[in-house]
């Protein structure tokens, strides 16, 4: 079956068409500046990348143009829309309602809309993407795959905040966690590569991208993760602060004469390694600045790696042990020195880095020595493939 995977934002839409039998990407691309002016990129596998600057007034027009590209007689990859058997939509927030991917019935879409309060920037855009596809591809089954679903196995001791319980009961204030599709895919893949049953492994997945989170996966289930009610909690990120003393919000608001909203924007967009360094949120820039003697860039790298290592320690304790630590996403897959620094903290667990094996970017590899008690690995994530697999599983059910 050919599956169209859609990741829809408020003004953008990423897509991939995946052949679920061969698991090959047939084409992929991005619509940007929807509702502003419009820009569509389309890259058929093996063909030339195309860029169109036609207006994209809304998401339905954007999806229509994507479908035109995919079926184009010259540069398309399918003869007609009839070849597309299903659409898999990435949905950010499934609240406590969705613990797994689901067929997008009207009832399910209503529930996703109800979760919008928890993800006001993302869920409404996700629903717009679903509606646009429904309009242009009537009768094609659509499946929602949730960033939060994998973490619904977290026990109350991991997901409850130490706040008055009524806030959880009345408003759903609890830890949800994100990047679930990636944590699920990478932990399963780790077990496959090691030739073991995921049920027999304690795995800590470090998803280190611009957004970053860590997940403790015990026996194939998420038992804890570093992002919380929103993706702001936990690790130091590209531009997000991660966890901090909440009293800082009021203090900064008072000193800088800002509203709570403005402070939150700073925590989301101007903090993290960008905020500490004043250089960049990109680790390549930070490393070259640090190499030239920029002490704030070095401090940003130190804060980032130290906090990742601390979370690995928390989760080793949470699971009463750890067999495998996996690195994934932009930084985890590519940043050799960040991985080496993080692992240098984990000697106490019996984790020994093999520096030569670690000298790779973007490929699956065990990077610990053969006698290391904890196996360290790099596994590139593939959220689109994971969404396509889940979509096919639901459609075939
Ligand atoms: P997201 O999906 O959260 O936007 P990614 O997983 O694509 O982020 O990660 C992007 C980040 O990965 C970049 O900001 C950069 O810091 C880091 N990155 C990408 N390539 C490299 C590299 N070769 N070396 C170090 N860091 C890299």
Coordinates of C-alpha atoms and ligand atoms in Angstrom, one line a residue:
X1 CA 0.0 0.0 0.0
X2 CA 1.2 3.6 -0.7
X3 CA 0.7 5.8 2.3
X4 CA 0.8 9.6 2.3
X5 CA 2.2 10.8 5.6
X6 CA 1.2 14.4 6.5
X7 CA 2.6 16.6 9.3
X8 CA 0.5 19.8 9.2
X9 CA 1.4 23.0 11.0
X10 CA -0.4 26.3 11.1
X11 CA 1.3 27.6 8.0
X12 CA 3.3 24.6 6.8
X13 CA 2.7 21.0 5.7
X14 CA 5.4 18.3 5.4
X15 CA 4.6 15.3 3.4
X16 CA 6.1 11.9 2.3
X17 CA 4.6 9.2 0.1
X18 CA 5.9 5.9 1.3
X19 CA 5.5 2.5 -0.2
X20 CA 4.7 0.4 2.8
X21 CA 5.8 -2.9 1.2
X22 CA 9.3 -1.8 0.3
X23 CA 9.3 1.0 3.0
X24 CA 10.8 3.3 0.4
X25 CA 10.0 7.0 0.2
X26 CA 8.6 7.6 -3.3
X27 CA 8.5 11.4 -2.9
X28 CA 8.6 14.0 -0.2
X29 CA 8.5 17.8 0.3
X30 CA 7.1 20.7 2.1
X31 CA 4.5 23.5 1.7
X32 CA 5.5 26.7 3.5
X33 CA 3.9 30.1 4.0
X34 CA 0.4 28.8 3.6
X35 CA -2.1 31.6 3.9
X36 CA 0.8 34.1 3.4
X37 CA 2.1 33.7 -0.1
X38 CA 3.1 30.1 -0.7
X39 CA 6.1 27.9 -1.5
X40 CA 6.0 24.2 -2.4
X41 CA 9.0 21.9 -2.7
X42 CA 8.7 18.5 -4.2
X43 CA 11.4 15.8 -4.3
X44 CA 10.6 12.6 -6.1
X45 CA 13.1 9.9 -5.2
X46 CA 15.7 9.6 -7.9
X47 CA 14.3 12.7 -9.6
X48 CA 15.0 16.4 -9.6
X49 CA 13.8 18.5 -6.7
X50 CA 11.2 21.1 -7.8
X51 CA 10.3 24.4 -6.2
X52 CA 6.9 26.2 -6.9
X53 CA 6.2 29.7 -5.7
X54 CA 2.5 29.6 -6.6
X55 CA 0.0 31.0 -4.0
X56 CA -1.1 28.7 -1.3
X57 CA -4.1 30.5 0.2
X58 CA -5.1 27.6 2.5
X59 CA -4.3 24.0 3.4
X60 CA -6.8 22.5 0.9
X61 CA -5.0 24.3 -2.0
X62 CA -1.7 23.1 -0.6
X63 CA -2.8 19.5 -0.3
X64 CA -4.2 19.8 -3.9
X65 CA -0.9 21.0 -5.2
X66 CA 0.9 18.1 -3.5
X67 CA -1.5 15.6 -5.0
X68 CA -1.0 17.3 -8.4
X69 CA 2.8 16.8 -8.1
X70 CA 2.5 13.2 -7.0
X71 CA 0.3 12.3 -10.0
X72 CA 1.9 14.5 -12.5
X73 CA 2.5 12.7 -15.9
X74 CA 6.1 13.9 -16.2
X75 CA 7.5 14.0 -12.7
X76 CA 4.8 12.3 -10.6
X77 CA 5.4 9.0 -8.8
X78 CA 2.0 7.4 -9.0
X79 CA -0.3 7.1 -12.1
X80 CA -3.4 8.3 -10.2
X81 CA -4.7 9.1 -6.7
X82 CA -6.4 5.6 -6.6
X83 CA -2.9 4.2 -5.8
X84 CA -2.8 6.0 -2.5
X85 CA -4.3 3.6 0.0
X86 CA -4.2 5.6 3.2
X87 CA -3.1 8.9 4.8
X88 CA -1.3 9.0 8.1
X89 CA -1.5 12.2 10.0
X90 CA 0.9 13.2 12.7
X91 CA -1.1 14.6 15.6
X92 CA 0.7 16.4 18.4
X93 CA -1.6 15.9 21.3
X94 CA -3.9 13.0 22.1
X95 CA -4.4 13.8 25.8
X96 CA -5.4 10.8 27.8
X97 CA -7.9 9.8 25.2
X98 CA -5.5 8.3 22.7
X99 CA -3.0 5.7 23.8
X100 CA -2.5 4.4 20.3
X101 CA -2.9 5.4 16.6
X102 CA -6.6 5.6 15.6
X103 CA -8.8 5.6 12.5
X104 CA -9.9 9.2 12.0
X105 CA -13.7 8.9 12.3
X106 CA -15.8 12.0 13.0
X107 CA -15.9 11.0 16.6
X108 CA -12.1 10.7 16.8
X109 CA -11.7 14.1 15.1
X110 CA -14.0 15.7 17.7
X111 CA -11.8 14.2 20.5
X112 CA -8.7 15.6 18.8
X113 CA -10.4 19.0 18.7
X114 CA -11.1 18.7 22.4
X115 CA -7.4 18.2 23.0
X116 CA -6.7 21.5 21.3
X117 CA -6.8 23.2 24.7
X118 CA -3.6 21.3 25.6
X119 CA -1.9 22.1 22.3
X120 CA -3.4 25.3 21.0
X121 CA -0.7 25.9 18.3
X122 CA -0.7 22.3 17.0
X123 CA -3.9 20.4 17.2
X124 CA -6.1 22.9 15.3
X125 CA -3.5 22.9 12.5
X126 CA -3.5 19.1 12.5
X127 CA -7.3 19.0 12.2
X128 CA -7.1 21.5 9.3
X129 CA -4.7 19.0 7.5
X130 CA -7.1 16.1 8.1
X131 CA -10.1 18.1 6.7
X132 CA -8.1 19.2 3.6
X133 CA -7.2 15.6 2.8
X134 CA -10.7 14.3 3.5
X135 CA -12.0 16.9 1.0
X136 CA -9.6 15.9 -1.8
X137 CA -9.3 12.2 -1.1
X138 CA -12.9 11.1 -0.2
X139 CA -13.1 7.5 0.9
X140 CA -9.4 7.1 1.6
X141 CA -8.9 5.9 5.1
X142 CA -7.1 8.4 7.4
X143 CA -5.2 7.5 10.5
X144 CA -4.0 9.8 13.3
X145 CA -0.7 9.0 15.0
X146 CA -0.1 10.9 18.2
X147 CA 3.2 12.3 19.6
X148 CA 1.8 11.7 23.1
X149 CA 0.4 8.2 22.7
X150 CA 3.5 6.1 23.4
X151 CA 3.8 7.8 26.8
X152 CA 0.3 6.9 28.0
X153 CA 1.9 3.9 29.7
X154 CA 3.6 6.1 32.2
X155 CA 2.5 5.4 35.8
X156 CA 0.9 8.1 37.9
X157 CA 4.2 8.5 39.9
X158 CA 5.8 9.6 36.6
X159 CA 3.0 11.7 35.2
X160 CA 1.6 13.6 38.2
X161 CA 2.9 17.0 39.1
X162 CA 3.1 17.8 42.8
X163 CA 0.2 20.3 42.5
X164 CA -3.3 20.2 44.0
X165 CA -4.8 17.0 42.5
X166 CA -7.9 18.9 41.4
X167 CA -5.9 20.6 38.6
X168 CA -5.2 17.2 37.1
X169 CA -8.8 16.1 37.6
X170 CA -10.4 19.4 36.3
X171 CA -7.9 20.5 33.6
X172 CA -5.8 17.5 32.8
X173 CA -2.6 19.2 34.2
X174 CA -0.2 16.3 34.1
X175 CA 2.9 15.2 32.2
X176 CA 2.1 13.9 28.8
X177 CA 5.5 13.7 27.0
X178 CA 6.2 14.1 23.3
X179 CA 8.3 12.6 20.5
X180 CA 6.5 9.4 21.3
X181 CA 6.6 8.1 17.7
X182 CA 10.4 8.6 17.6
X183 CA 11.0 7.0 21.0
X184 CA 8.8 4.0 20.1
X185 CA 10.5 3.5 16.7
X186 CA 14.0 3.9 18.0
X187 CA 13.5 1.6 21.0
X188 CA 12.0 -1.2 18.8
X189 CA 14.8 -0.8 16.3
X190 CA 17.5 -1.0 19.1
X191 CA 16.0 -4.4 20.1
X192 CA 15.9 -5.6 16.5
X193 CA 19.6 -4.6 15.9
X194 CA 20.6 -6.4 19.1
X195 CA 18.6 -9.5 18.2
X196 CA 16.7 -9.3 21.4
X197 CA 13.0 -9.0 22.5
X198 CA 12.2 -5.4 23.4
X199 CA 10.3 -6.9 26.4
X200 CA 13.7 -8.0 27.9
X201 CA 15.4 -4.6 27.6
X202 CA 15.7 -1.4 29.7
X203 CA 16.4 1.3 27.1
X204 CA 17.0 5.0 27.5
X205 CA 16.3 6.9 24.2
X206 CA 18.0 10.3 23.9
X207 CA 16.1 12.2 21.1
X208 CA 18.4 15.2 20.7
X209 CA 17.1 17.5 18.0
X210 CA 16.2 21.2 18.1
X211 CA 13.5 19.9 20.4
X212 CA 14.9 17.3 22.7
X213 CA 13.6 14.7 25.1
X214 CA 14.7 11.5 26.8
X215 CA 12.5 8.5 27.4
X216 CA 12.9 5.5 29.7
X217 CA 11.5 2.4 27.9
X218 CA 11.2 -0.6 30.1
X219 CA 10.1 -3.8 28.4
X220 CA 9.0 -1.8 25.3
X221 CA 6.8 0.6 27.3
X222 CA 7.5 4.3 28.1
X223 CA 7.7 4.6 31.9
X224 CA 9.0 8.1 32.0
X225 CA 10.0 11.0 29.7
X226 CA 11.5 14.4 30.1
X227 CA 8.9 16.6 28.3
X228 CA 5.8 17.2 30.4
X229 CA 2.5 19.1 30.1
X230 CA 4.1 20.9 27.1
X231 CA 7.4 20.3 25.2
X232 CA 9.0 23.0 27.3
X233 CA 9.9 20.8 30.2
X234 CA 13.1 18.7 30.7
X235 CA 16.3 19.1 28.7
X236 CA 18.0 22.3 27.6
X237 CA 17.0 22.6 23.9
X238 CA 17.9 24.7 20.9
X239 CA 15.8 27.6 22.0
X240 CA 13.7 26.2 24.9
X241 CA 14.8 26.5 28.5
X242 CA 13.8 23.0 29.7
X243 CA 13.0 22.7 33.4
X244 CA 13.6 25.6 35.7
X245 CA 12.4 27.1 38.9
X246 CA 8.9 28.4 38.1
X247 CA 9.4 31.4 40.4
X248 CA 11.8 32.8 37.8
X249 CA 8.9 33.6 35.5
X250 CA 7.4 36.2 37.9
X251 CA 10.8 37.5 38.8
X252 CA 11.8 38.1 35.1
X253 CA 8.4 39.5 34.3
X254 CA 8.8 42.1 37.1
X255 CA 12.4 43.0 36.3
X256 CA 11.9 43.3 32.5
X257 CA 8.3 44.6 32.7
X258 CA 7.0 41.8 30.6
X259 CA 3.7 39.9 30.7
X260 CA 3.6 36.2 31.6
X261 CA 2.9 35.5 27.9
X262 CA 6.0 37.4 26.8
X263 CA 8.2 35.5 29.4
X264 CA 6.8 32.2 28.1
X265 CA 7.8 33.2 24.6
X266 CA 11.3 33.9 25.8
X267 CA 11.4 30.5 27.5
X268 CA 10.3 28.8 24.3
X269 CA 12.1 30.9 21.6
X270 CA 15.1 32.7 23.1
X271 CA 16.4 30.4 25.7
X272 CA 18.2 27.0 25.6
X273 CA 21.7 26.8 24.1
X274 CA 20.7 29.9 22.0
X275 CA 20.0 31.9 25.1
X276 CA 23.1 30.8 27.0
X277 CA 25.5 31.2 24.1
X278 CA 24.0 34.2 22.3
X279 CA 25.5 32.5 19.2
X280 CA 23.1 30.0 17.7
X281 CA 20.7 27.2 18.5
X282 CA 22.6 25.0 16.0
X283 CA 25.3 22.8 17.5
X284 CA 27.6 23.1 14.5
X285 CA 27.8 26.9 15.2
X286 CA 28.2 26.3 18.9
X287 CA 31.1 23.9 18.4
X288 CA 33.0 26.1 16.0
X289 CA 32.5 29.2 18.3
X290 CA 33.6 27.1 21.3
X291 CA 36.7 26.0 19.4
X292 CA 37.5 29.6 18.8
X293 CA 37.4 30.3 22.5
X294 CA 33.8 31.6 22.9
X295 CA 33.2 30.7 26.6
X296 CA 29.4 31.2 26.5
X297 CA 29.2 28.7 23.5
X298 CA 31.2 26.2 25.6
X299 CA 28.9 26.9 28.6
X300 CA 25.9 26.1 26.5
X301 CA 27.4 22.8 25.3
X302 CA 28.3 22.0 28.9
X303 CA 24.9 22.7 30.3
X304 CA 23.2 20.7 27.5
X305 CA 25.4 17.6 27.9
X306 CA 25.4 17.7 31.7
X307 CA 21.6 17.8 31.8
X308 CA 21.3 14.9 29.3
X309 CA 23.7 12.8 31.4
X310 CA 21.7 13.7 34.6
X311 CA 18.4 12.5 33.0
X312 CA 20.1 9.2 31.9
X313 CA 21.0 8.8 35.6
X314 CA 17.4 9.5 36.7
X315 CA 16.1 7.0 34.3
X316 CA 18.6 4.3 35.2
X317 CA 17.3 4.7 38.7
X318 CA 13.7 4.8 37.6
X319 CA 14.1 1.5 35.8
X320 CA 16.5 0.0 38.4
X321 CA 19.0 -0.5 35.6
X322 CA 19.7 0.2 32.0
X323 CA 20.9 -2.1 29.2
X324 CA 21.0 0.3 26.3
X325 CA 21.4 4.1 25.7
X326 CA 20.4 5.2 22.3
X327 CA 21.1 8.6 20.6
X328 CA 18.8 9.9 17.8
X329 CA 17.6 13.0 16.0
X330 CA 19.8 15.8 14.5
X331 CA 22.3 16.2 17.4
X332 CA 22.1 12.6 18.6
X333 CA 22.7 11.2 15.1
X334 CA 25.4 13.6 14.1
X335 CA 27.3 15.2 16.9
X336 CA 30.2 13.0 17.8
X337 CA 31.6 15.2 20.5
X338 CA 28.3 15.7 22.3
X339 CA 27.8 11.9 22.4
X340 CA 31.3 11.4 23.7
X341 CA 30.8 14.1 26.5
X342 CA 27.5 12.6 27.6
X343 CA 28.9 9.1 27.7
X344 CA 31.9 10.4 29.7
X345 CA 29.5 10.9 32.6
X346 CA 28.2 7.3 32.4
X347 CA 31.3 5.4 33.4
X348 CA 29.7 4.7 36.8
X349 CA 27.1 2.6 35.0
X350 CA 29.8 0.6 33.3
X351 CA 29.3 2.3 30.0
X352 CA 32.5 2.5 27.9
X353 CA 32.7 4.5 24.7
X354 CA 34.5 3.2 21.7
X355 CA 35.8 6.5 20.2
X356 CA 36.5 5.0 16.8
X357 CA 33.0 3.5 16.5
X358 CA 31.6 6.8 17.7
X359 CA 33.2 8.5 14.7
X360 CA 30.1 8.4 12.5
X361 CA 27.1 10.5 11.5
X362 CA 23.6 9.4 10.7
X363 CA 24.0 5.7 10.7
X364 CA 23.0 2.8 12.9
X365 CA 26.0 1.7 15.0
X366 CA 26.9 0.4 18.4
X367 CA 29.4 3.0 19.8
X368 CA 30.3 1.3 23.1
X369 CA 33.2 -1.2 23.5
X370 CA 32.4 -5.0 23.4
X371 CA 33.0 -5.3 27.2
X372 CA 30.8 -2.2 28.0
X373 CA 28.1 -3.2 30.6
X374 CA 25.6 -0.7 29.0
X375 CA 25.4 -0.7 25.2
X376 CA 25.5 2.7 23.6
X377 CA 24.1 3.1 20.1
X378 CA 23.2 5.6 17.4
X379 CA 20.0 5.0 15.5
X380 CA 18.6 7.5 13.1
X381 CA 15.0 8.2 13.8
X382 CA 12.3 7.9 11.1
X383 CA 9.0 9.3 12.3
X384 CA 7.4 9.2 8.8
X385 CA 8.1 5.5 8.4
X386 CA 6.8 4.8 11.9
X387 CA 3.6 6.8 11.0
X388 CA 3.3 4.9 7.7
X389 CA 3.7 1.5 9.5
X390 CA 1.1 2.4 12.2
X391 CA -1.3 3.7 9.5
X392 CA -1.1 0.4 7.6
X393 CA -1.6 -1.6 10.8
X394 CA -4.8 0.3 11.6
X395 CA -6.1 0.2 8.1
X396 CA -5.5 -3.6 7.8
X397 CA -7.2 -4.3 11.1
Ligands
LIG1 P1 13.9 19.2 14.9 O1 13.3 18.0 14.1 O2 13.6 19.1 16.4 O3 13.7 20.5 14.3 P2 16.4 17.9 14.2 O4 16.3 16.5 14.8 O5 16.4 18.0 12.7 O6 15.5 18.9 14.9 O7 17.8 18.5 14.7 C1 18.3 19.7 14.2 C2 19.6 20.0 15.0 O8 20.6 19.0 14.8 C3 20.3 21.3 14.4 O9 19.8 22.4 15.0 C4 21.7 21.0 14.9 O10 21.9 21.6 16.2 C5 21.9 19.5 14.9 N1 22.7 19.0 13.9 C6 22.4 18.7 12.6 N2 23.5 18.2 11.9 C7 24.5 18.3 12.8 C8 25.9 18.0 12.7 N3 26.5 17.5 11.6 N4 26.7 18.2 13.8 C9 26.1 18.7 15.0 N5 24.8 19.0 15.1 C10 24.0 18.8 14.0

